[in-house]
Short mmCIF file of C-alpha atoms in Angstrom, two decimals:
data_model
loop_
_atom_site.label_atom_id
_atom_site.label_comp_id
_atom_site.label_asym_id
_atom_site.label_seq_id
_atom_site.Cartn_x
_atom_site.Cartn_y
_atom_site.Cartn_z
CA MET A 825 4.09 43.98 -12.87
CA GLN A 826 5.02 40.32 -12.88
CA GLN A 827 3.85 37.85 -10.25
CA ILE A 828 4.07 34.09 -9.77
CA GLY A 829 1.33 31.67 -8.74
CA ALA A 830 0.80 28.01 -7.94
CA LEU A 831 -1.97 25.67 -9.01
CA PRO A 832 -2.06 22.96 -6.31
CA TYR A 833 -3.68 19.80 -7.65
CA ILE A 834 -4.62 16.38 -6.34
CA VAL A 835 -6.37 13.34 -7.74
CA ASP A 836 -8.97 11.54 -5.66
CA ALA A 837 -9.44 7.78 -5.38
CA ASP A 838 -11.78 7.76 -8.39
CA GLY A 839 -9.26 9.51 -10.62
CA ARG A 840 -10.95 12.91 -10.58
CA THR A 841 -8.74 15.97 -10.53
CA GLN A 842 -9.24 18.71 -8.00
CA VAL A 843 -7.40 22.00 -7.64
CA MET A 844 -7.16 24.16 -4.55
CA LEU A 845 -8.40 27.73 -4.54
CA ILE A 846 -8.11 30.25 -1.74
CA THR A 847 -10.03 33.41 -0.89
CA SER A 848 -8.44 36.81 -1.35
CA ARG A 849 -7.94 38.84 1.80
CA ASP A 850 -9.63 41.98 0.52
CA THR A 851 -12.71 40.79 -1.42
CA GLY A 852 -13.08 37.14 -0.42
CA ARG A 853 -13.26 36.00 -4.04
CA TRP A 854 -11.68 32.72 -5.12
CA VAL A 855 -8.11 32.96 -6.42
CA ILE A 856 -4.98 30.80 -6.61
CA PRO A 857 -1.99 31.26 -4.29
CA LYS A 858 0.15 33.99 -5.86
CA GLY A 859 2.52 36.81 -5.00
CA ASN A 860 5.55 38.77 -6.02
CA PRO A 861 8.84 37.11 -6.98
CA ILE A 862 11.02 36.30 -3.99
CA PRO A 863 14.71 37.28 -4.17
CA GLY A 864 16.94 34.22 -4.06
CA LEU A 865 14.23 31.81 -5.19
CA ALA A 866 13.47 30.58 -8.69
CA ALA A 867 9.99 31.43 -9.95
CA HIS A 868 8.54 27.95 -9.31
CA GLU A 869 10.11 27.83 -5.86
CA ALA A 870 8.58 31.21 -5.04
CA ALA A 871 5.20 29.90 -6.24
CA ALA A 872 5.54 26.92 -3.90
CA GLN A 873 6.42 29.29 -1.07
CA GLU A 874 3.28 31.33 -1.75
CA ALA A 875 1.23 28.12 -1.66
CA TYR A 876 2.66 27.38 1.78
CA GLU A 877 2.16 30.89 3.18
CA GLU A 878 -1.36 31.39 1.83
CA ALA A 879 -2.77 27.84 1.89
CA GLY A 880 -0.45 25.73 4.05
CA VAL A 881 0.22 23.48 1.07
CA ARG A 882 3.46 21.59 0.59
CA GLY A 883 4.03 20.03 -2.78
CA ILE A 884 6.32 19.31 -5.69
CA PRO A 885 6.49 22.24 -8.11
CA CYS A 886 7.20 21.85 -11.79
CA PRO A 887 9.77 24.42 -12.96
CA PHE A 888 8.02 24.77 -16.34
CA ALA A 889 5.02 27.09 -16.20
CA LEU A 890 1.50 26.10 -17.24
CA GLY A 891 0.84 29.57 -18.63
CA SER A 892 -0.07 33.00 -17.38
CA PHE A 893 -3.05 35.27 -16.82
CA ALA A 894 -3.59 39.00 -16.35
CA TYR A 895 -5.69 40.77 -13.75
CA ARG A 896 -6.17 44.22 -12.28
CA LYS A 897 -5.52 44.83 -8.61
CA ARG A 898 -7.11 47.75 -6.84
CA ARG A 899 -4.68 49.65 -4.66
CA ARG A 900 -5.50 51.44 -1.42
CA THR A 901 -5.43 54.74 -3.27
CA GLY A 902 -8.34 53.53 -5.38
CA ARG A 903 -6.22 53.25 -8.52
CA TYR A 904 -5.70 49.96 -10.35
CA ARG A 905 -2.52 48.15 -11.20
CA ASP A 906 -2.16 45.68 -14.07
CA LEU A 907 -0.41 42.41 -13.15
CA VAL A 908 0.56 39.26 -15.04
CA VAL A 909 0.80 35.99 -13.08
CA THR A 910 2.91 33.07 -14.31
CA VAL A 911 1.37 29.85 -12.98
CA PHE A 912 3.25 26.67 -12.05
CA PRO A 913 1.63 23.28 -11.36
CA LEU A 914 2.15 22.04 -7.80
CA ALA A 915 1.64 18.34 -7.11
CA PHE A 916 0.05 18.17 -3.65
CA VAL A 917 1.89 16.42 -0.82
CA GLU A 918 0.15 17.69 2.32
CA GLN A 919 -1.65 20.61 3.92
CA LEU A 920 -0.15 21.64 7.25
CA ASP A 921 -2.19 22.25 10.37
CA ASP A 922 -0.93 25.81 10.63
CA TRP A 923 0.52 28.37 8.22
CA PRO A 924 1.14 32.14 8.16
CA GLU A 925 -2.18 33.24 6.60
CA ARG A 926 -4.40 30.49 7.99
CA HIS A 927 -6.79 32.89 9.74
CA GLN A 928 -6.91 35.33 6.83
CA ARG A 929 -8.09 33.05 4.03
CA ASP A 930 -10.29 30.04 3.34
CA THR A 931 -9.05 27.11 1.27
CA ARG A 932 -11.14 24.61 -0.68
CA TRP A 933 -10.66 21.82 -3.21
CA PHE A 934 -12.68 22.21 -6.41
CA PRO A 935 -13.29 19.96 -9.43
CA LEU A 936 -11.84 21.58 -12.54
CA ASP A 937 -15.15 22.82 -13.94
CA ARG A 938 -16.25 24.35 -10.65
CA ALA A 939 -12.82 25.88 -10.06
CA ALA A 940 -12.92 27.53 -13.48
CA ALA A 941 -16.43 28.83 -12.79
CA SER A 942 -15.38 30.20 -9.38
CA VAL A 943 -12.55 32.46 -10.51
CA ASP A 944 -13.13 35.80 -12.21
CA GLU A 945 -10.20 36.14 -14.61
CA PRO A 946 -11.02 34.77 -18.11
CA GLU A 947 -7.45 33.67 -18.78
CA LEU A 948 -7.27 31.85 -15.45
CA LYS A 949 -10.58 30.12 -16.24
CA ALA A 950 -9.12 28.91 -19.54
CA LEU A 951 -5.88 27.81 -17.87
CA ILE A 952 -7.73 25.72 -15.28
CA MET A 953 -10.01 24.13 -17.88
CA ALA A 954 -7.00 23.29 -20.06
CA PHE A 955 -5.32 21.58 -17.11
CA ARG A 956 -6.04 17.88 -17.07
CA GLU A 957 -4.81 15.20 -14.74
CA PRO A 958 -4.70 11.53 -15.77
CA PRO A 959 -8.23 10.08 -16.00
CA VAL A 960 -6.79 6.86 -14.55
CA MET A 961 -5.00 6.27 -11.30
CA ALA A 962 -2.47 3.77 -10.07
CA SER A 963 -5.38 1.79 -8.64
CA PHE A 964 -6.60 1.31 -12.20
CA ALA A 965 -3.41 -0.58 -12.99
CA GLN A 966 -4.01 -2.68 -9.92
CA ARG A 967 -7.51 -3.51 -11.20
CA VAL A 968 -6.30 -4.32 -14.70
CA LEU A 969 -3.32 -6.44 -13.72
CA PRO A 970 -5.28 -9.29 -12.09
CA ALA A 971 -7.34 -9.60 -15.25
CA VAL A 972 -4.17 -9.57 -17.33
CA ARG A 973 -2.62 -12.34 -15.30
CA THR A 974 -5.85 -14.36 -15.23
CA SER A 975 -6.26 -14.17 -18.98
CA ALA A 976 -2.69 -15.35 -19.42
CA LYS A 977 -3.34 -18.40 -17.26
CA ARG A 978 -6.51 -19.26 -19.17
CA ARG A 979 -4.85 -19.54 -22.55
CA ILE A 980 -4.74 -23.04 -23.95
CA PRO A 981 -1.48 -23.56 -25.84
CA MET A 982 -2.93 -26.11 -28.27
CA LEU A 983 -5.66 -23.66 -29.29
CA GLY A 984 -3.33 -20.71 -29.63
CA TRP A 985 -3.24 -20.97 -33.41
CA PHE A 986 -7.03 -20.88 -33.52
CA GLN A 987 -7.35 -18.01 -31.05
CA SER A 988 -4.89 -15.95 -33.09
CA LEU A 989 -7.24 -16.11 -36.09
CA MET A 990 -10.25 -14.79 -34.23
CA PRO A 991 -11.24 -11.22 -35.24
CA LYS A 992 -10.71 -9.65 -31.84
CA GLN A 993 -9.45 -6.14 -31.12
CA GLY A 994 -7.80 -6.83 -27.78
CA ARG A 995 -7.63 -4.41 -24.87
CA PHE A 996 -4.86 -2.16 -26.12
CA PHE A 997 -6.37 1.11 -24.92
CA GLU A 998 -7.09 -0.23 -21.44
CA LEU A 999 -3.56 -1.57 -21.20
CA PHE A 1000 -2.07 1.72 -22.41
CA ASP A 1001 -4.10 3.53 -19.74
CA ALA A 1002 -2.90 1.13 -17.05
CA HIS A 1003 0.71 1.57 -18.10
CA ALA A 1004 0.33 5.35 -18.02
CA ALA A 1005 -0.95 5.01 -14.46
CA THR A 1006 2.28 3.24 -13.46
CA LEU A 1007 4.24 6.14 -14.95
CA VAL A 1008 2.29 8.62 -12.83
CA ALA A 1009 2.78 6.58 -9.66
CA GLY A 1010 6.47 5.96 -10.37
CA ALA A 1011 7.12 9.63 -11.12
CA ASP A 1012 5.35 10.66 -7.91
CA ALA A 1013 7.47 8.25 -5.84
CA LEU A 1014 10.68 9.43 -7.53
CA ALA A 1015 9.85 13.08 -6.89
CA ARG A 1016 9.00 12.37 -3.27
CA LEU A 1017 12.32 10.53 -2.93
CA LEU A 1018 14.33 13.49 -4.24
CA HIS A 1019 12.29 15.97 -2.19
CA GLY A 1020 12.84 14.03 1.04
CA GLU A 1021 9.22 12.93 1.45
CA GLY A 1022 9.20 9.61 3.31
CA SER A 1023 12.01 7.09 3.49
CA ILE A 1024 14.28 6.52 0.52
CA GLU A 1025 13.84 2.77 0.83
CA GLY A 1026 10.06 3.06 0.84
CA GLN A 1027 9.95 5.25 -2.25
CA VAL A 1028 12.41 3.01 -4.09
CA ALA A 1029 10.24 0.00 -3.24
CA GLU A 1030 7.23 1.84 -4.68
CA ILE A 1031 9.07 2.55 -7.93
CA VAL A 1032 10.20 -1.07 -8.21
CA LYS A 1033 6.64 -2.23 -7.65
CA ARG A 1034 5.32 0.04 -10.40
CA GLU A 1035 8.08 -1.06 -12.76
CA HIS A 1036 7.07 -4.70 -12.27
CA GLU A 1037 3.44 -3.83 -12.95
CA ALA A 1038 4.48 -2.00 -16.10
CA ASP A 1039 6.45 -5.05 -17.26
CA ASP A 1040 3.35 -7.25 -16.88
CA ILE A 1041 1.27 -4.78 -18.86
CA THR A 1042 3.90 -4.45 -21.59
CA ARG A 1043 4.10 -8.22 -21.89
CA GLU A 1044 0.34 -8.45 -22.31
CA VAL A 1045 0.36 -5.77 -25.02
CA LEU A 1046 3.05 -7.60 -26.96
CA GLN A 1047 1.15 -10.87 -26.65
CA ASP A 1048 -2.02 -9.18 -27.90
CA VAL A 1049 -0.13 -7.79 -30.88
CA ARG A 1050 0.81 -11.33 -31.86
CA ARG A 1051 -2.52 -13.04 -31.28
CA VAL A 1052 -5.17 -10.39 -32.03
CA PHE A 1053 -6.53 -10.24 -35.56
CA VAL A 1054 -7.65 -6.58 -35.61
CA THR A 1055 -5.51 -3.86 -34.00
CA PRO A 1056 -6.42 -0.15 -33.68
CA PHE A 1057 -3.06 0.97 -35.15
CA ASP A 1058 -0.22 -0.59 -37.06
CA ARG A 1059 1.38 -3.32 -34.99
CA SER A 1060 4.77 -1.64 -35.14
CA ALA A 1061 3.23 1.61 -33.82
CA ILE A 1062 1.69 -0.26 -30.89
CA THR A 1063 4.94 -1.98 -29.96
CA ASP A 1064 6.93 1.24 -30.38
CA LEU A 1065 4.58 3.23 -28.13
CA ILE A 1066 4.41 0.70 -25.31
CA GLY A 1067 8.17 0.23 -25.67
CA VAL A 1068 9.06 3.89 -25.04
CA MET A 1069 6.52 4.11 -22.22
CA ASP A 1070 8.18 1.09 -20.61
CA ASP A 1071 11.61 2.63 -21.14
CA ALA A 1072 10.47 5.62 -19.03
CA ILE A 1073 9.49 3.52 -15.99
CA ASP A 1074 12.60 1.37 -16.44
CA GLN A 1075 14.75 4.48 -16.30
CA MET A 1076 12.95 5.64 -13.13
CA ASN A 1077 13.77 2.26 -11.63
CA GLY A 1078 17.40 2.58 -12.69
CA THR A 1079 17.64 6.03 -11.11
CA ALA A 1080 16.15 4.80 -7.85
CA ASN A 1081 18.50 1.82 -7.73
CA ALA A 1082 21.51 4.08 -8.35
CA ILE A 1083 20.45 6.27 -5.43
CA LEU A 1084 20.36 3.20 -3.19
CA LEU A 1085 23.62 1.82 -4.56
CA TYR A 1086 25.57 5.02 -3.95
CA GLU A 1087 23.75 5.75 -0.66
CA VAL A 1088 22.82 9.26 -1.75
CA THR A 1089 20.60 10.97 0.81
CA GLU A 1090 20.70 14.65 -0.19
CA PHE A 1091 19.81 16.08 -3.57
CA PRO A 1092 20.59 19.54 -4.98
CA PRO A 1093 17.83 21.87 -6.23
CA GLU A 1094 18.49 21.03 -9.88
CA MET A 1095 17.82 17.33 -9.27
CA ARG A 1096 14.60 18.18 -7.45
CA ASP A 1097 13.59 20.41 -10.35
CA MET A 1098 14.19 17.59 -12.83
CA ALA A 1099 11.99 15.36 -10.66
CA GLY A 1100 9.27 18.00 -10.94
CA ILE A 1101 9.66 17.86 -14.72
CA VAL A 1102 9.25 14.06 -14.61
CA VAL A 1103 6.02 14.40 -12.62
CA GLU A 1104 4.65 16.88 -15.16
CA ALA A 1105 5.73 14.68 -18.09
CA ALA A 1106 3.94 11.68 -16.59
CA ARG A 1107 0.83 13.76 -15.97
CA ILE A 1108 0.76 14.93 -19.59
CA THR A 1109 1.37 11.42 -20.92
CA ALA A 1110 -1.43 9.98 -18.86
CA GLU A 1111 -3.80 12.62 -20.18
CA ALA A 1112 -2.74 12.03 -23.77
CA ILE A 1113 -2.95 8.24 -23.85
CA PRO A 1114 -6.77 7.93 -23.43
CA LEU A 1115 -7.24 10.45 -26.25
CA LEU A 1116 -5.78 7.91 -28.68
CA ARG A 1117 -9.19 6.23 -28.74
CA SER A 1118 -10.41 9.00 -31.06
CA LEU A 1119 -7.46 10.48 -32.89
CA GLY A 1120 -9.46 12.60 -35.30
CA ALA A 1121 -11.52 14.34 -32.63
CA ASN A 1122 -8.55 14.76 -30.28
CA ALA A 1123 -5.81 15.67 -32.77
CA GLY A 1124 -5.67 19.30 -31.63
CA ARG A 1125 -5.41 18.49 -27.94
CA LEU A 1126 -2.82 15.78 -28.61
CA HIS A 1127 -0.78 18.31 -30.56
CA ASP A 1128 -0.84 20.70 -27.57
CA LEU A 1129 0.11 17.98 -25.10
CA THR A 1130 2.98 16.56 -27.14
CA ALA A 1131 4.26 20.07 -27.81
CA ARG A 1132 4.39 20.69 -24.04
CA LEU A 1133 6.23 17.39 -23.52
CA ILE A 1134 8.86 18.44 -26.01
CA GLN A 1135 9.12 21.90 -24.47
CA ILE A 1136 9.65 20.60 -20.95
CA GLU A 1137 12.27 18.16 -22.25
CA GLY A 1138 14.23 21.14 -23.54
CA HIS A 1139 13.81 22.88 -20.19
CA ALA A 1140 15.05 19.73 -18.43
CA ASP A 1141 18.20 19.84 -20.58
CA ASP A 1142 18.89 23.37 -19.34
CA ILE A 1143 18.37 22.29 -15.72
CA HIS A 1144 20.67 19.29 -16.30
CA ASP A 1145 23.46 21.51 -17.64
CA ALA A 1146 23.09 23.98 -14.77
CA GLY A 1147 23.19 21.10 -12.30
CA ILE A 1148 26.37 19.67 -13.79
CA ARG A 1149 28.06 23.08 -13.56
CA ALA A 1150 26.97 23.48 -9.94
CA LEU A 1151 28.13 19.94 -9.18
CA PHE A 1152 31.54 20.64 -10.67
CA HIS A 1153 31.99 23.73 -8.53
CA ALA A 1154 30.63 21.97 -5.42
CA SER A 1155 33.15 19.16 -5.89
CA LYS A 1156 35.94 21.77 -5.77
CA GLY A 1157 36.54 21.84 -9.49
CA GLY A 1158 36.65 18.06 -9.71
CA ALA A 1159 38.90 17.63 -6.66
CA ASP A 1160 36.32 15.22 -5.24
CA PRO A 1161 36.01 12.94 -8.28
CA MET A 1162 33.67 10.37 -6.73
CA ALA A 1163 31.10 12.98 -5.73
CA PHE A 1164 31.24 14.42 -9.23
CA ILE A 1165 30.98 11.03 -10.95
CA ILE A 1166 28.02 9.89 -8.82
CA GLY A 1167 26.21 13.19 -9.21
CA ARG A 1168 26.78 13.24 -12.96
CA GLU A 1169 25.40 9.70 -13.26
CA LEU A 1170 22.24 10.68 -11.38
CA TYR A 1171 21.79 13.78 -13.52
CA GLY A 1172 22.27 11.68 -16.63
CA SER A 1173 19.74 9.14 -15.46
CA LEU A 1174 17.14 11.83 -14.70
CA GLU A 1175 17.72 13.38 -18.11
CA LYS A 1176 17.15 10.01 -19.77
CA ILE A 1177 13.76 9.69 -18.05
CA VAL A 1178 12.63 12.96 -19.58
CA ASP A 1179 14.11 11.93 -22.93
CA ARG A 1180 11.93 8.82 -22.89
CA PHE A 1181 8.86 10.98 -22.38
CA GLU A 1182 9.92 13.00 -25.42
CA ASP A 1183 10.04 9.69 -27.29
CA VAL A 1184 6.46 9.07 -26.14
CA ALA A 1185 5.49 12.47 -27.56
CA ASN A 1186 7.10 11.64 -30.88
CA GLU A 1187 5.29 8.30 -31.09
CA ILE A 1188 1.95 9.96 -30.36
CA GLN A 1189 2.62 12.63 -32.97
CA GLY A 1190 3.35 9.87 -35.47
CA LEU A 1191 0.01 8.22 -34.70
CA VAL A 1192 -1.81 11.50 -35.20
CA ILE A 1193 -0.11 12.08 -38.55
CA ASP A 1194 -0.81 8.56 -39.77
CA HIS A 1195 -4.35 8.04 -38.48
CA ALA A 1196 -6.08 11.33 -37.62
#
């Protein structure tokens, strides 16, 4: 029998990932929110509904599953039933004060290692341990940026030629990490915008802010490429990687501005699903980037992460096509051309964001091939 489940996750102020587990009603052991498919809801939507009913959690589900695990459930007759649960990541938004099963279960946030140790199913243990959230947060970018701007002010133009000859390695990895943090924050704000969390203007302002931070970081990387004597990778590889990362946040900014320009306030399920894909793509990217510090040791994990990025890009294409078809029918077969044109532009913009993350995956794969 097939079931669906959600893995609610959150990142604390120090950048540590936590996932929520709940107790089962019969044995009190730690499990994830899960249940049977719900007619009329897509699998990831049903998983989000289970998270609400069993844990009071509201969040942004990714429509591309993390994986699955099997377990045996004892029935009232004493016989066992084999079940397979497909698990979807759920970016935490809030936990409500009341929910249907509040008095039947306990909920608790766990660090990844403790969460994996607390569940019984071996495949679920492995799934939780394989799940990684960015080791850096948006606040990291805020800590790095002042140093970036200060170092820029301290440069002495007349000594630039001398500084460029010094055998320094720069701060490429720190800057890559900081840029990845802006992608995570921008993706979160975009998803909240499309899911109706907070004001549209406030979320757009957040995306614009992150895009400006990303521009500062990109500028510093390009300046380091020119002035630093020793670089960890080929200079062209560095500029290509930071370039496609910056394209992703630029495209988020373009999408947000289009929403403001056309005064769009309601978004169909397919657009919300694509936003969930963007959140997952940013999460994966921000996990992958720090692993570039040791390509040889991390080649296997980087291969897994980039493969998932490419897979979810293909899934986003399917969602995009389904959304365009639904949009065409909703606009009365094209009888409302403006609604169709605006909707198609937003779908196209969301698709381009995910495409840029696929470009990031390709750049990382190239680094692994060349340097691991």
